[in-house]
CSV table of C-alpha atoms in Angstrom, one decimal:
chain,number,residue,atom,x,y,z
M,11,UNK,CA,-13.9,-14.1,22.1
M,12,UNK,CA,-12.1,-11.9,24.3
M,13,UNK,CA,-10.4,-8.7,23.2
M,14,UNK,CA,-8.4,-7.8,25.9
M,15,UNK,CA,-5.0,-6.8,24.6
M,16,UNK,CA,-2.1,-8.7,25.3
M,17,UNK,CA,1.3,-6.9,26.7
M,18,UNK,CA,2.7,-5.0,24.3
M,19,UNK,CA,6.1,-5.5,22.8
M,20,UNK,CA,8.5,-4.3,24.4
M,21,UNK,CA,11.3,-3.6,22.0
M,22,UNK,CA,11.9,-2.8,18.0
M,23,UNK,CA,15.6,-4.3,18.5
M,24,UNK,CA,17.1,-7.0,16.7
M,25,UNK,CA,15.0,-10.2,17.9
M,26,UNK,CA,17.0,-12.9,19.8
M,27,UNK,CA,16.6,-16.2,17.9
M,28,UNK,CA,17.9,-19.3,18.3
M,29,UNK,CA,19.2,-22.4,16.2
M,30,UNK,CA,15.5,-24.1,14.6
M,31,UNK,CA,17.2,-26.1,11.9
M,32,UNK,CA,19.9,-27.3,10.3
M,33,UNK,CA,21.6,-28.9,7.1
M,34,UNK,CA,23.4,-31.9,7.8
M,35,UNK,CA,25.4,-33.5,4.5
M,36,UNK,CA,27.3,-36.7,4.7
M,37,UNK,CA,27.1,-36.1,9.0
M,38,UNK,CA,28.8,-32.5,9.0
M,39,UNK,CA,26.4,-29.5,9.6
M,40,UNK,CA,26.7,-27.7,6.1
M,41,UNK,CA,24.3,-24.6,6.9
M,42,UNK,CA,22.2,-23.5,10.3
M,43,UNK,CA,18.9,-21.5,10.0
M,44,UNK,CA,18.1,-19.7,13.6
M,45,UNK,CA,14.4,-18.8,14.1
M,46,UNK,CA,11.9,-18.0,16.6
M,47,UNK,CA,8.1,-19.7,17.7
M,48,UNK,CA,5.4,-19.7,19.8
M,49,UNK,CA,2.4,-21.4,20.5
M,50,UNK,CA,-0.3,-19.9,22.2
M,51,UNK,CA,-4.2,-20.9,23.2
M,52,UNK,CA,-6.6,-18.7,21.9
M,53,UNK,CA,-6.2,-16.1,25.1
M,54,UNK,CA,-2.6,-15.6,24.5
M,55,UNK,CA,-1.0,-17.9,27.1
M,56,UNK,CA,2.3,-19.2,26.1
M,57,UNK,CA,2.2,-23.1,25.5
M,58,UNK,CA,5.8,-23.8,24.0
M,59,UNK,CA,8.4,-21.4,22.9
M,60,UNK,CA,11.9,-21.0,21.8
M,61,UNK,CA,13.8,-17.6,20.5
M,62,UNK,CA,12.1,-14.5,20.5
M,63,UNK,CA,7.8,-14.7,20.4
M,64,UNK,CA,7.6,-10.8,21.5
M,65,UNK,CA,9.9,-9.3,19.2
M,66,UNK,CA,8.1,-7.6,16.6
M,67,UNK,CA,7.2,-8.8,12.5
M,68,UNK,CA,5.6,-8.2,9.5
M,69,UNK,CA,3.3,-11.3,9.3
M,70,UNK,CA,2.8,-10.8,5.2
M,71,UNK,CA,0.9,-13.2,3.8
M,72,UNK,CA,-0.1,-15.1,6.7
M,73,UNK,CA,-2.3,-11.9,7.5
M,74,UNK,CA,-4.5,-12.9,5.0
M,75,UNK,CA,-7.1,-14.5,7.0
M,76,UNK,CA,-7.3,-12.2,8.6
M,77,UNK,CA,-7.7,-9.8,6.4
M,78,UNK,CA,-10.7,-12.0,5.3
M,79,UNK,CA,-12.4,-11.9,8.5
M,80,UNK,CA,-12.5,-8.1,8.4
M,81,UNK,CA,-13.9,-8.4,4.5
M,82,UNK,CA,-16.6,-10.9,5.5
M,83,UNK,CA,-17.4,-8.4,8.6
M,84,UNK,CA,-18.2,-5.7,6.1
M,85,UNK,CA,-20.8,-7.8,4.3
M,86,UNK,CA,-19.1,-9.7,1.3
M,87,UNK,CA,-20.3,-12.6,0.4
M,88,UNK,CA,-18.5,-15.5,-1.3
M,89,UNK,CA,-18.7,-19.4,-1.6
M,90,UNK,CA,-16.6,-21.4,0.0
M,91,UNK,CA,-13.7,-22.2,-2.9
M,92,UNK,CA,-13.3,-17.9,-3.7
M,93,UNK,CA,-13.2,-17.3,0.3
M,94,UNK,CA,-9.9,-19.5,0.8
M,95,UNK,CA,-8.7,-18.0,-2.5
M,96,UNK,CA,-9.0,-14.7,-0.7
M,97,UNK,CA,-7.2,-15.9,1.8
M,98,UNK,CA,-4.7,-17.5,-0.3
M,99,UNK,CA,-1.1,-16.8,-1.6
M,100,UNK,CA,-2.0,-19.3,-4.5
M,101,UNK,CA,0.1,-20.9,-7.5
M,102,UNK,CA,-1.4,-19.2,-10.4
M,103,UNK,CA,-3.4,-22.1,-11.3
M,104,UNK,CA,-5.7,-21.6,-14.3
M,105,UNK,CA,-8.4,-22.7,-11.6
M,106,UNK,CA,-6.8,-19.5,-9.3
M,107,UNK,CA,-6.6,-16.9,-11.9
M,108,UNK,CA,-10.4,-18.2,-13.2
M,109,UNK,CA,-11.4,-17.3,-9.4
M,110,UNK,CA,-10.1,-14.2,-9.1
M,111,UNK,CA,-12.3,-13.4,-12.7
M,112,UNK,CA,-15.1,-14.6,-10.5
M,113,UNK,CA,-14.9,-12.4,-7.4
M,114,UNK,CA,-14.7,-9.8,-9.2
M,115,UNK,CA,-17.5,-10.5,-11.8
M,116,UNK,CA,-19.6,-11.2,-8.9
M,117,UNK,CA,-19.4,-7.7,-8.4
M,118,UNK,CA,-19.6,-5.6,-11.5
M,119,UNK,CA,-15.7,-5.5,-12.1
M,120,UNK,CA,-12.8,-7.2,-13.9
M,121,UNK,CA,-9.5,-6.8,-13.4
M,122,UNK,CA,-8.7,-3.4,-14.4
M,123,UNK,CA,-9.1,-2.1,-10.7
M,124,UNK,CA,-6.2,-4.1,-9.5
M,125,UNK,CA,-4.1,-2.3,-7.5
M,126,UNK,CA,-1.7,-5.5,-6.7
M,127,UNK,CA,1.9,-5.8,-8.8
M,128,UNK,CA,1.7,-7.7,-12.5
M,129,UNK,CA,3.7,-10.9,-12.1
M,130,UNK,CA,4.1,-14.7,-13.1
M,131,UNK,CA,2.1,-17.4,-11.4
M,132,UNK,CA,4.0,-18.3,-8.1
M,133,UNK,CA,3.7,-22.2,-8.3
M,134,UNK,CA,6.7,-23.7,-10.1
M,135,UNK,CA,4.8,-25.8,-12.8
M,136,UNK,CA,2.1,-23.2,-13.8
M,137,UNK,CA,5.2,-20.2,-13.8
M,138,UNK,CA,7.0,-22.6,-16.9
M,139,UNK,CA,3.6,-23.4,-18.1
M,140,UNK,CA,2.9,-19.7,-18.7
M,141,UNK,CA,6.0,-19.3,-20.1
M,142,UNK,CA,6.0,-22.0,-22.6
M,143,UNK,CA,2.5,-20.4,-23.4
M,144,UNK,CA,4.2,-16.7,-24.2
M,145,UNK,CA,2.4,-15.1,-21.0
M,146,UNK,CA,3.8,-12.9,-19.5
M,147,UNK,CA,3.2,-11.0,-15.7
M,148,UNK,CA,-0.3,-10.1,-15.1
M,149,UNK,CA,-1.9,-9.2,-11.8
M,150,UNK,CA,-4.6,-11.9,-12.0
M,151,UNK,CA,-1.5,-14.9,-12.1
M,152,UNK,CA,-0.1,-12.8,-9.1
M,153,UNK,CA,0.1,-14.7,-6.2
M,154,UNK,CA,-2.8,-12.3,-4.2
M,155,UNK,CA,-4.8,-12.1,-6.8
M,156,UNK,CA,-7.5,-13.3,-4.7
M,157,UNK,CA,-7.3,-10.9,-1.6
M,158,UNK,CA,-7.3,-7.9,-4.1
M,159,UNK,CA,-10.3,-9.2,-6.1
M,160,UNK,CA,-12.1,-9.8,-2.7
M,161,UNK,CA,-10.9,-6.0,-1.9
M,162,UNK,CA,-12.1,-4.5,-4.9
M,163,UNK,CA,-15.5,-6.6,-3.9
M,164,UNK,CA,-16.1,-5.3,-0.8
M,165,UNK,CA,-15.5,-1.7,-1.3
M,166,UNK,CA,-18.5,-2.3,-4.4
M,167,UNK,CA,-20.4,-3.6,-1.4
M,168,UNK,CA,-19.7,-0.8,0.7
M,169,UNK,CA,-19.7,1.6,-1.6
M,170,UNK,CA,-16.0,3.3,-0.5
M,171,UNK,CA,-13.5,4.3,-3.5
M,172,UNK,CA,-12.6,1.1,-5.6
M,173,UNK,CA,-9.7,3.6,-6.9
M,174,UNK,CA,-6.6,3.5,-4.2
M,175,UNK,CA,-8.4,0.7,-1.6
M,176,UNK,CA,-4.7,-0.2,-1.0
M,177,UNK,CA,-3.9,3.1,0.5
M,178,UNK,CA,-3.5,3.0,4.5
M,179,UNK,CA,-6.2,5.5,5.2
M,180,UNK,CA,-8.9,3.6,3.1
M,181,UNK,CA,-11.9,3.0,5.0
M,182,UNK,CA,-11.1,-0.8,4.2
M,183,UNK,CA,-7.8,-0.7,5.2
M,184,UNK,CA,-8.6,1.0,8.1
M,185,UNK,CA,-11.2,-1.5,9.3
M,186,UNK,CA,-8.6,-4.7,8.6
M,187,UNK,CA,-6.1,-3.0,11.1
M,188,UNK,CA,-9.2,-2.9,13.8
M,189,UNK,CA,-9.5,-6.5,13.1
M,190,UNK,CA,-6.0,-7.4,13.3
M,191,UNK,CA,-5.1,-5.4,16.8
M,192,UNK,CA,-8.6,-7.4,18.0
M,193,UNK,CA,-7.8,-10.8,16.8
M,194,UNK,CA,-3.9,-10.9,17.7
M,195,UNK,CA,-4.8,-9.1,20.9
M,196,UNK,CA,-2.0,-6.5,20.2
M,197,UNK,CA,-1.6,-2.8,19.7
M,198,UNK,CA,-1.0,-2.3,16.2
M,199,UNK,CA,3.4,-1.4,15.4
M,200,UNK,CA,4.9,0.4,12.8
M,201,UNK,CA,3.3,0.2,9.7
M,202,UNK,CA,5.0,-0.7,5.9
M,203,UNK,CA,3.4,-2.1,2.7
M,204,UNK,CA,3.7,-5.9,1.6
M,205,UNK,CA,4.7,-6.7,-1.5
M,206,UNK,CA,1.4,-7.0,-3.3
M,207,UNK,CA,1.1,-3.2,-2.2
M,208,UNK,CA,-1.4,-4.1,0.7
M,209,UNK,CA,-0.6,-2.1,4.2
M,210,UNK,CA,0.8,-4.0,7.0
M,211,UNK,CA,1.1,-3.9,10.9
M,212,UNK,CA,4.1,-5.2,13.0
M,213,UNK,CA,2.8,-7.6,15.3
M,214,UNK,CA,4.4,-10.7,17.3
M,215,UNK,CA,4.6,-13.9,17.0
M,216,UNK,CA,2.5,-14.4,19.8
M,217,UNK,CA,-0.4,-12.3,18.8
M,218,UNK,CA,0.1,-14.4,15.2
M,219,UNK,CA,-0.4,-17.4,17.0
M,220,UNK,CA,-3.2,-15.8,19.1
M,221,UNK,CA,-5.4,-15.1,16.0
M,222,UNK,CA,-5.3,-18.5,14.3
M,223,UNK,CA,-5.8,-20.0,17.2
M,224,UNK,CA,-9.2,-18.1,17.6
M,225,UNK,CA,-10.1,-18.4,14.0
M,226,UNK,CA,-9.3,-22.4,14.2
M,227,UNK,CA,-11.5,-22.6,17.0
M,228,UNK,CA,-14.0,-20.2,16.5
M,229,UNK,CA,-18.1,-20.6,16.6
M,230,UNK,CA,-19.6,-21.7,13.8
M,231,UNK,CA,-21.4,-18.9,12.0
M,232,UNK,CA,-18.6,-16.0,12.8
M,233,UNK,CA,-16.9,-14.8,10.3
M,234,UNK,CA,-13.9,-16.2,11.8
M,235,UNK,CA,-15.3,-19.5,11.2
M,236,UNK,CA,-16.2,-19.1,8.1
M,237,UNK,CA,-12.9,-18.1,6.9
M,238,UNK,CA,-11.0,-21.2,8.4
M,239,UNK,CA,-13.5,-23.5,7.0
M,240,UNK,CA,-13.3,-22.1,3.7
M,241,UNK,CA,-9.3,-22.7,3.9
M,242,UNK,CA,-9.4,-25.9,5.6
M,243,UNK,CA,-12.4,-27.1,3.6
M,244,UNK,CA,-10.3,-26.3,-0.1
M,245,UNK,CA,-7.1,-26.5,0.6
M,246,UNK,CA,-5.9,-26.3,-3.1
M,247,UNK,CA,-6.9,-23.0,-3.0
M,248,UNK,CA,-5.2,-21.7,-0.8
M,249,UNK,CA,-1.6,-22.6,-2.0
M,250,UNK,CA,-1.7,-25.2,-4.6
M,251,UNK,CA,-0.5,-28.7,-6.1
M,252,UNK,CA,2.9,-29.6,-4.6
M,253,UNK,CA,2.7,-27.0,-1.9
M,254,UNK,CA,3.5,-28.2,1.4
M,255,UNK,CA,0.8,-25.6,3.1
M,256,UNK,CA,-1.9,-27.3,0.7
M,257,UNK,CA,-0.8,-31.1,1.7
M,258,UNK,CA,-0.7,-30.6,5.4
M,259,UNK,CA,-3.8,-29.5,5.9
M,260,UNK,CA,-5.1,-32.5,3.3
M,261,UNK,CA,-3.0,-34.9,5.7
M,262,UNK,CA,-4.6,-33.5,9.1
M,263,UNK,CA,-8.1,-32.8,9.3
M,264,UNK,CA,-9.4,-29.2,10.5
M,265,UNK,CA,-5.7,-27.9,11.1
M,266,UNK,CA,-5.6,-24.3,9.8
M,267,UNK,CA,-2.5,-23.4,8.2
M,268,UNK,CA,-0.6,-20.3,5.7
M,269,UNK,CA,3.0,-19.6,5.0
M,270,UNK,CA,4.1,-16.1,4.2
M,271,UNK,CA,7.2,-14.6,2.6
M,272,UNK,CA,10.8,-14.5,5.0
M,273,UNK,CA,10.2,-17.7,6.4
M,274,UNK,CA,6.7,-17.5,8.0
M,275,UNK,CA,4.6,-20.5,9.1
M,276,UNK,CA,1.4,-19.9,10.6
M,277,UNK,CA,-1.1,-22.8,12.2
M,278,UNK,CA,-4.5,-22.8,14.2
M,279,UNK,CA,-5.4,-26.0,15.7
M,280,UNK,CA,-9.5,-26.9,15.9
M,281,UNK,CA,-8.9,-27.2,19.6
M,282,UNK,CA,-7.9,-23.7,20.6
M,283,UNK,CA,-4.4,-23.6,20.1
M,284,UNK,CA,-2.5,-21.4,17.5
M,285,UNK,CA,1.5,-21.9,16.4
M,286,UNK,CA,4.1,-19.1,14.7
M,287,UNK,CA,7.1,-19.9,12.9
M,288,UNK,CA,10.0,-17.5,11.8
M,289,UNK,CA,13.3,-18.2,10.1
M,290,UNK,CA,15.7,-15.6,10.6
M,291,UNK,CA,17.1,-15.1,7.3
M,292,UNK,CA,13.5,-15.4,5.2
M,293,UNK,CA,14.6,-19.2,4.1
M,294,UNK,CA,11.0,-21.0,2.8
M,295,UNK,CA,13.2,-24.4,3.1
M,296,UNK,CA,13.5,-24.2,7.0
M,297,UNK,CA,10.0,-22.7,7.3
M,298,UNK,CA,7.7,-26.8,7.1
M,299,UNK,CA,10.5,-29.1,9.2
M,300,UNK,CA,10.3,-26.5,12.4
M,301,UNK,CA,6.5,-26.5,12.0
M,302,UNK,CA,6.4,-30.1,12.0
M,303,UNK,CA,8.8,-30.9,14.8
M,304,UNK,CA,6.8,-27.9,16.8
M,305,UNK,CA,3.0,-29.9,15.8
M,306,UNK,CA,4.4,-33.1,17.2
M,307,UNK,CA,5.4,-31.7,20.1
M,308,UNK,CA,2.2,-30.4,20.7
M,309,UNK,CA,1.0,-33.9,20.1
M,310,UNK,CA,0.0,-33.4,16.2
M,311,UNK,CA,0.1,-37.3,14.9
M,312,UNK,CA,3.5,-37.7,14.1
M,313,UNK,CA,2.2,-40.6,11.2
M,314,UNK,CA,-0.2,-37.8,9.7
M,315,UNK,CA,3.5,-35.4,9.4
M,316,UNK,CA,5.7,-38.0,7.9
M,317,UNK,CA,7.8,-36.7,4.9
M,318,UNK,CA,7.1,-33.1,6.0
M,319,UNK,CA,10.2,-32.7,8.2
M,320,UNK,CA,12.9,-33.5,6.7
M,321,UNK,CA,14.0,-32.1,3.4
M,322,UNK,CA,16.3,-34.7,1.3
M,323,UNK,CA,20.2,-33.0,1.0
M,324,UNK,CA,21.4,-34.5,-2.7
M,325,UNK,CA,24.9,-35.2,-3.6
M,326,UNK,CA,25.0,-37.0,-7.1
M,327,UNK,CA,21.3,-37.1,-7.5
M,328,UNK,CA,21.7,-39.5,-4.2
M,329,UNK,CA,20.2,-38.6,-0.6
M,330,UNK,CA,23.5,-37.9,1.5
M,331,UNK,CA,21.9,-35.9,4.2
M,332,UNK,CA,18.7,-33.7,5.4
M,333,UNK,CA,17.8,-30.4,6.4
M,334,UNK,CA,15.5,-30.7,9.1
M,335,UNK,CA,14.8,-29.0,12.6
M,336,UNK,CA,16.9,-29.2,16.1
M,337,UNK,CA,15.6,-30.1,19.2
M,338,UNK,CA,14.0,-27.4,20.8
M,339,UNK,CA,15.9,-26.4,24.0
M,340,UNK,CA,12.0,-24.9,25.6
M,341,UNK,CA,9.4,-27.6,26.4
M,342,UNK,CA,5.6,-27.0,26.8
């Protein structure tokens, strides 16, 4: 794998997107989501574009696998099933939250040294099942429960501080941003904290796609293979039931995918090619139609997409329209 670093960014201004989808209701366009993407082979060359690839992003959640990689670098250990849950932004599954337990069993903890936020499960069906139940937020139902129990894990492993392992300067922390300047082939930009509480980088959509494009098509036995086995291999761990990030990578075999918050869509294909996704104003609806029209055109099986792309538009509890993706003015 090389590690030659890509250009770097030039500019922190407001990116330039363009139109990537739109809601069409009885035939007048009700709503318009603009958007960027890229795709990429795993040296960084450009493949298909449209909007802005080089403006810079916080990749949130979809930096999870890589943020994996680094963990498995620094000698943990997990089975298959926990290592996509690391990776995951999950549901909050019973089966989830029981992994979490696991991880951190596995190595002398429970979930006391949690540094991530107390919430309810993120899935739909398991959030009103834990209400009905009287549950209320924890950190283990949080949607990264899984990263943070793999983060408390690998410091026990290294023996670094369990006690502030979300703080930048954290030898862990530390180590992830070596692995994600090396794996997106970018210089590392301004820095903030996700959600969760985890640090993050700025990168671009380019060096996004660069990474899961390597870890898609890495050698077997790296760490980076490991990782995007582990995800492709349980893919109900890595989002859940009724998640669109957990069916299409059920529906196309070996493709390498995770959604982040504002409207991110990440993908690494098994042959060396990597795709990024971002909607504009953060909307999750426009994220899965754009990814799909972008797979087919990079010759994805349309067949293996069908009922991704298009998101039904009700009037009446009748289908009077769609939401889906515009053609893409760049070609490959």
């Amino acid at each position: 794998m090389t590690t030659a670093a890509l250009e770097a960014p030039l500019s922190t201004a407001r990116p330039q997107h363009v139109p990537v989808a739109e809601q069409v209701r009885d035939g007048v366009v009700e709503s318009v989501h603009h958007g960027s993407l890229v795709a990429t082979d795993a040296a960084g060359r450009i493949l298909l574009e449209a909007g802005d690839p080089l403006a810079l992003f916080y990749p949130r959640s979809s930096l999870k696998p890589l943020q994996a990689v680094a963990m498995l670098r620094a000698g943990l250990e997990l089975p298959g099933p926990l290592l996509a849950l690391a990776a995951a932004s999950h549901s909050g599954a019973p089966r989830h939250r029981d992994g979490a337990r696991r991880i951190l069993a596995g190595h002398g903890a429970d979930e006391t040294p949690l540094e991530n936020v107390p919430d309810l499960p993120y899935g739909p069906a398991e959030r009103a099942a834990a209400l009905r139940a009287g549950e209320g937020p924890t950190r283990l139902a949080q949607n990264c429960s899984g990263k943070h129990a793999a983060m408390v894990a690998t410091c026990r492993v290294n023996g670094w501080p369990v006690a502030g392992y979300t703080d930048p300067g954290h030898p862990l922390q530390l180590l992830i941003g070596e692995v994600v300047a090396e794996l997106t082939g970018e210089p590392l930009g301004p820095g903030s904290t996700d959600g969760c509480g985890t640090p993050l980088h700025a990168v671009t959509l380019r060096g996004m796609a660069t990474a899961f494009a390597r870890l898609a098509s890495a050698a077997p036995g790296t760490p980076e293979a490991w990782v995007a086995s582990a995800m492709t291999g349980h893919p109900e761990q890595v989002a859940g039931e009724g998640r669109d990030v957990t069916e299409i990578m059920r529906r196309v075999p070996s493709l390498l995918a995770k959604d982040g918050f504002e409207g991110l869509q990440l993908v690494g294909l098994p042959d060396g090619r990597g795709l990024a996704v971002k909607i504009a104003d953060g909307a999750d609806r426009a994220r899965m139609p754009v990814t799909v029209q972008a797979l087919q055109r990079l010759g994805v099986d349309p067949a293996a997409l069908a009922g991704l792309g298009r998101v039904p538009v009700l009037g009446g509890g009748r289908t009077v329209g769609s939401l889906h993706a515009v053609a893409l003015a760049a070609a490959p």
